[in-house]
PDB file of C-alpha atoms in Angstrom:
ATOM      1  CA  GLU J   1      -4.775   5.865  12.292  1.00 32.00           C
ATOM      2  CA  ALA J   2      -2.133   6.903   9.827  1.00 39.00           C
ATOM      3  CA  ASN J   3      -4.754   8.218   7.397  1.00 37.00           C
ATOM      4  CA  ASP J   4      -5.840  10.879   9.930  1.00 40.00           C
ATOM      5  CA  GLU J   5      -2.379  12.440  10.115  1.00 49.00           C
ATOM      6  CA  LEU J   6       0.013  14.410   7.949  1.00 54.00           C
ATOM      7  CA  LEU J   7       3.755  14.742   8.028  1.00 64.00           C
ATOM      8  CA  GLY J   8       5.440  18.104   8.345  1.00 63.00           C
ATOM      9  CA  PHE J   9       9.025  19.298   8.388  1.00 62.00           C
ATOM     10  CA  ALA J  10      10.475  22.104  10.476  1.00 63.00           C
ATOM     11  CA  GLU J  11      13.930  23.655  10.573  1.00 63.00           C
ATOM     12  CA  ASP J  12      15.761  23.309  13.870  1.00 62.00           C
ATOM     13  CA  GLY J  13      19.212  24.536  12.972  1.00 65.00           C
ATOM     14  CA  GLY J  14      20.357  20.986  12.370  1.00 68.00           C
ATOM     15  CA  ALA J  15      18.948  18.089  10.411  1.00 69.00           C
ATOM     16  CA  GLY J  16      15.373  19.332  10.916  1.00 65.00           C
ATOM     17  CA  LEU J  17      12.360  17.848  12.644  1.00 66.00           C
ATOM     18  CA  ILE J  18       9.767  15.564  11.086  1.00 68.00           C
ATOM     19  CA  PHE J  19       6.424  15.869  12.828  1.00 62.00           C
ATOM     20  CA  VAL J  20       2.905  14.490  12.583  1.00 63.00           C
ATOM     21  CA  LYS J  21       0.072  16.982  12.180  1.00 55.00           C
ATOM     22  CA  LYS J  22      -3.693  16.620  11.748  1.00 49.00           C
ATOM     23  CA  LYS J  23      -5.448  16.667   8.366  1.00 50.00           C
ATOM     24  CA  GLY J  24      -7.020  19.774   7.004  1.00 47.00           C
ATOM     25  CA  THR J  25      -3.943  21.973   7.198  1.00 40.00           C
ATOM     26  CA  LYS J  26      -3.177  22.020   3.463  1.00 42.00           C
ATOM     27  CA  ALA J  27      -5.269  21.697   0.257  1.00 38.00           C
ATOM     28  CA  LYS J  28      -4.794  18.640  -1.920  1.00 52.00           C
ATOM     29  CA  SER J  29      -2.715  18.906  -5.022  1.00 66.00           C
ATOM     30  CA  SER J  30      -4.784  20.306  -7.929  1.00 83.00           C
ATOM     31  CA  ALA J  31      -2.595  18.296 -10.347  1.00 87.00           C
ATOM     32  CA  ALA J  32      -3.541  15.107  -8.477  1.00 88.00           C
ATOM     33  CA  GLN J  33      -7.232  16.038  -8.479  1.00 87.00           C
ATOM     34  CA  ASP J  34      -7.199  16.838 -12.158  1.00 89.00           C
ATOM     35  CA  LEU J  35      -5.305  13.606 -12.943  1.00 92.00           C
ATOM     36  CA  ALA J  36      -7.789  11.613 -10.895  1.00 90.00           C
ATOM     37  CA  GLU J  37     -10.711  13.180 -12.855  1.00 90.00           C
ATOM     38  CA  PHE J  38      -8.894  12.524 -16.170  1.00 92.00           C
ATOM     39  CA  VAL J  39      -8.323   8.874 -15.268  1.00 89.00           C
ATOM     40  CA  LYS J  40     -11.964   8.500 -14.157  1.00 89.00           C
ATOM     41  CA  LYS J  41     -13.112   9.678 -17.580  1.00 91.00           C
ATOM     42  CA  LYS J  42     -10.904   6.921 -19.093  1.00 87.00           C
ATOM     43  CA  GLY J  43     -12.788   4.313 -17.035  1.00 85.00           C
ATOM     44  CA  GLY J  44     -10.796   4.596 -13.811  1.00 83.00           C
ATOM     45  CA  THR J  45      -7.498   3.135 -15.191  1.00 84.00           C
ATOM     46  CA  MET J  46      -4.817   4.511 -17.472  1.00 88.00           C
ATOM     47  CA  VAL J  47      -1.484   3.198 -18.670  1.00 86.00           C
ATOM     48  CA  GLY J  48       1.357   5.360 -17.290  1.00 88.00           C
ATOM     49  CA  SER J  49       2.711   6.129 -20.731  1.00 89.00           C
ATOM     50  CA  GLN J  50      -0.612   7.846 -21.579  1.00 91.00           C
ATOM     51  CA  ILE J  51       0.308  10.766 -19.317  1.00 93.00           C
ATOM     52  CA  THR J  52       1.081  12.728 -22.501  1.00 94.00           C
ATOM     53  CA  GLN J  53      -2.678  12.759 -23.205  1.00 94.00           C
ATOM     54  CA  PHE J  54      -3.218  14.345 -19.780  1.00 94.00           C
ATOM     55  CA  TYR J  55      -0.551  16.959 -20.520  1.00 93.00           C
ATOM     56  CA  GLN J  56      -2.308  17.922 -23.741  1.00 94.00           C
ATOM     57  CA  GLU J  57      -5.357  18.973 -21.672  1.00 92.00           C
ATOM     58  CA  PHE J  58      -3.525  20.055 -18.538  1.00 89.00           C
ATOM     59  CA  SER J  59      -0.158  21.359 -19.686  1.00 89.00           C
ATOM     60  CA  HIS J  60       0.137  23.550 -16.579  1.00 88.00           C
ATOM     61  CA  HIS J  61       0.531  20.396 -14.456  1.00 88.00           C
ATOM     62  CA  LYS J  62       3.387  18.916 -16.462  1.00 90.00           C
ATOM     63  CA  GLY J  63       6.110  20.358 -14.198  1.00 88.00           C
ATOM     64  CA  ALA J  64       4.492  19.081 -10.996  1.00 86.00           C
ATOM     65  CA  ILE J  65       4.305  15.510 -12.362  1.00 89.00           C
ATOM     66  CA  SER J  66       7.410  15.288 -14.545  1.00 87.00           C
ATOM     67  CA  SER J  67       9.678  16.697 -11.824  1.00 86.00           C
ATOM     68  CA  LYS J  68       8.925  13.574  -9.751  1.00 85.00           C
ATOM     69  CA  GLY J  69       8.102  11.093 -12.410  1.00 88.00           C
ATOM     70  CA  VAL J  70       4.598   9.675 -12.948  1.00 89.00           C
ATOM     71  CA  ARG J  71       4.933   6.774 -10.463  1.00 87.00           C
ATOM     72  CA  GLU J  72       6.367   8.874  -7.697  1.00 87.00           C
ATOM     73  CA  PHE J  73       3.757  11.583  -8.223  1.00 88.00           C
ATOM     74  CA  VAL J  74       0.939   9.012  -8.095  1.00 87.00           C
ATOM     75  CA  GLU J  75       2.395   7.421  -4.958  1.00 85.00           C
ATOM     76  CA  ALA J  76       2.779  10.861  -3.334  1.00 85.00           C
ATOM     77  CA  ASN J  77      -0.948  11.442  -3.930  1.00 84.00           C
ATOM     78  CA  ASP J  78      -2.217   8.019  -2.933  1.00 80.00           C
ATOM     79  CA  GLU J  79      -5.318   9.379  -1.226  1.00 80.00           C
ATOM     80  CA  LEU J  80      -6.726   9.780  -4.762  1.00 84.00           C
ATOM     81  CA  LEU J  81      -4.566   7.663  -7.050  1.00 86.00           C
ATOM     82  CA  GLY J  82      -2.842   4.297  -7.119  1.00 82.00           C
ATOM     83  CA  PHE J  83      -0.038   2.839  -9.192  1.00 81.00           C
ATOM     84  CA  ALA J  84       0.302  -0.807 -10.172  1.00 77.00           C
ATOM     85  CA  GLU J  85       3.187  -2.619 -11.864  1.00 72.00           C
ATOM     86  CA  ASP J  86       2.257  -4.173 -15.217  1.00 70.00           C
ATOM     87  CA  GLY J  87       5.645  -5.098 -16.638  1.00 70.00           C
ATOM     88  CA  GLY J  88       5.729  -1.846 -18.615  1.00 76.00           C
ATOM     89  CA  ALA J  89       4.949   1.811 -17.829  1.00 81.00           C
ATOM     90  CA  GLY J  90       2.603   0.770 -15.052  1.00 80.00           C
ATOM     91  CA  LEU J  91      -1.067   1.495 -14.514  1.00 80.00           C
ATOM     92  CA  ILE J  92      -2.532   4.573 -12.855  1.00 86.00           C
ATOM     93  CA  PHE J  93      -5.907   4.013 -11.223  1.00 81.00           C
ATOM     94  CA  VAL J  94      -8.357   6.090  -9.233  1.00 83.00           C
ATOM     95  CA  LYS J  95      -9.026   4.970  -5.686  1.00 75.00           C
ATOM     96  CA  LYS J  96     -12.498   4.736  -4.369  1.00 64.00           C
ATOM     97  CA  LYS J  97     -13.256   7.081  -1.480  1.00 56.00           C
ATOM     98  CA  GLY J  98     -12.695   5.413   1.854  1.00 44.00           C
ATOM     99  CA  THR J  99     -10.288   2.899   0.408  1.00 43.00           C
ATOM    100  CA  LYS J 100      -7.203   2.685   2.567  1.00 44.00           C
ATOM    101  CA  ALA J 101      -4.047   3.430   0.688  1.00 44.00           C
ATOM    102  CA  LYS J 102      -1.516   0.679   0.274  1.00 41.00           C
ATOM    103  CA  SER J 103       1.304   0.733   2.759  1.00 44.00           C
ATOM    104  CA  SER J 104       3.747   3.308   1.488  1.00 69.00           C
ATOM    105  CA  ALA J 105       6.977   4.821   2.644  1.00 76.00           C
ATOM    106  CA  ALA J 106       5.100   7.943   3.794  1.00 80.00           C
ATOM    107  CA  GLN J 107       2.518   5.957   5.748  1.00 79.00           C
ATOM    108  CA  ASP J 108       5.160   3.792   7.422  1.00 81.00           C
ATOM    109  CA  LEU J 109       7.237   6.884   8.248  1.00 86.00           C
ATOM    110  CA  ALA J 110       4.179   8.612   9.817  1.00 83.00           C
ATOM    111  CA  GLU J 111       3.488   5.565  11.982  1.00 82.00           C
ATOM    112  CA  PHE J 112       7.179   5.426  12.960  1.00 87.00           C
ATOM    113  CA  VAL J 113       7.217   9.136  13.905  1.00 86.00           C
ATOM    114  CA  LYS J 114       3.957   8.702  15.805  1.00 83.00           C
ATOM    115  CA  LYS J 115       5.506   5.879  17.888  1.00 86.00           C
ATOM    116  CA  LYS J 116       8.347   8.327  18.738  1.00 83.00           C
ATOM    117  CA  GLY J 117       5.833  10.719  20.249  1.00 82.00           C
ATOM    118  CA  GLY J 118       4.974  12.670  17.100  1.00 82.00           C
ATOM    119  CA  THR J 119       8.338  14.219  16.298  1.00 82.00           C
ATOM    120  CA  MET J 120      11.684  12.907  15.150  1.00 85.00           C
ATOM    121  CA  VAL J 121      14.975  14.616  14.298  1.00 83.00           C
ATOM    122  CA  GLY J 122      15.641  14.232  10.549  1.00 82.00           C
ATOM    123  CA  SER J 123      18.999  12.590  11.170  1.00 83.00           C
ATOM    124  CA  GLN J 124      17.182   9.705  12.938  1.00 86.00           C
ATOM    125  CA  ILE J 125      15.950   8.512   9.555  1.00 90.00           C
ATOM    126  CA  THR J 126      18.576   5.761   9.792  1.00 91.00           C
ATOM    127  CA  GLN J 127      16.545   4.239  12.617  1.00 91.00           C
ATOM    128  CA  PHE J 128      13.538   4.116  10.274  1.00 89.00           C
ATOM    129  CA  TYR J 129      15.681   2.504   7.552  1.00 87.00           C
ATOM    130  CA  GLN J 130      16.715  -0.236   9.994  1.00 89.00           C
ATOM    131  CA  GLU J 131      13.091  -1.300  10.255  1.00 85.00           C
ATOM    132  CA  PHE J 132      11.944  -0.331   6.764  1.00 79.00           C
ATOM    133  CA  SER J 133      15.003  -0.726   4.534  1.00 78.00           C
ATOM    134  CA  HIS J 134      12.738  -1.246   1.493  1.00 75.00           C
ATOM    135  CA  HIS J 135      11.719   2.414   1.704  1.00 75.00           C
ATOM    136  CA  LYS J 136      15.241   3.834   1.687  1.00 79.00           C
ATOM    137  CA  GLY J 137      15.304   4.472  -2.089  1.00 76.00           C
ATOM    138  CA  ALA J 138      11.965   6.326  -2.067  1.00 74.00           C
ATOM    139  CA  ILE J 139      13.159   8.707   0.643  1.00 80.00           C
ATOM    140  CA  SER J 140      16.845   9.082  -0.023  1.00 75.00           C
ATOM    141  CA  SER J 141      16.291   9.781  -3.748  1.00 72.00           C
ATOM    142  CA  LYS J 142      14.634  13.077  -2.742  1.00 72.00           C
ATOM    143  CA  GLY J 143      16.142  13.720   0.657  1.00 81.00           C
ATOM    144  CA  VAL J 144      14.169  13.536   3.912  1.00 84.00           C
ATOM    145  CA  ARG J 145      12.857  17.083   3.835  1.00 82.00           C
ATOM    146  CA  GLU J 146      11.624  17.007   0.217  1.00 80.00           C
ATOM    147  CA  PHE J 147      10.100  13.540   0.766  1.00 77.00           C
ATOM    148  CA  VAL J 148       8.162  14.688   3.870  1.00 79.00           C
ATOM    149  CA  GLU J 149       6.989  17.869   2.179  1.00 75.00           C
ATOM    150  CA  ALA J 150       5.878  15.953  -0.931  1.00 74.00           C
ATOM    151  CA  ASN J 151       3.859  13.545   1.214  1.00 69.00           C
ATOM    152  CA  ASP J 152       2.276  15.922   3.728  1.00 65.00           C
ATOM    153  CA  GLU J 153      -1.222  15.121   2.520  1.00 59.00           C
ATOM    154  CA  LEU J 154      -1.185  11.360   2.499  1.00 50.00           C
ATOM    155  CA  LEU J 155      -1.277  10.367   6.076  1.00 41.00           C
TER     156      LEU J 155
END
């Protein structure tokens, strides 16, 4: 199952290797945990534009979230949080434990790498895009390495 695995990235002197690793190798983001607790206190849902209220209490997390943007940060931490379109800034919500995350670029990439035997050269990302072209923006906006490293806890 994709939720039992993590993605990792290793240098290989070329484009790098993307690999699947088992859970438990890295702690969850404290910013994501604090945001999840904050949203829970607001009833489990928060409009994305209300992130400034979170920053008032947790100013030390502003860089971690604002560097990616709220939606991308939430999607990168979808083991705890979810993001839903609402025609505006979007809604952030807390996921119930045991709820499977929506299909995401990271989950689809993990499954794709798993089917390739657990490793894939970074330059082979074009093969992934052939099957999952709708994820190209999410990955290419950061670059493969940064995307994989930002999503190493989701899968």
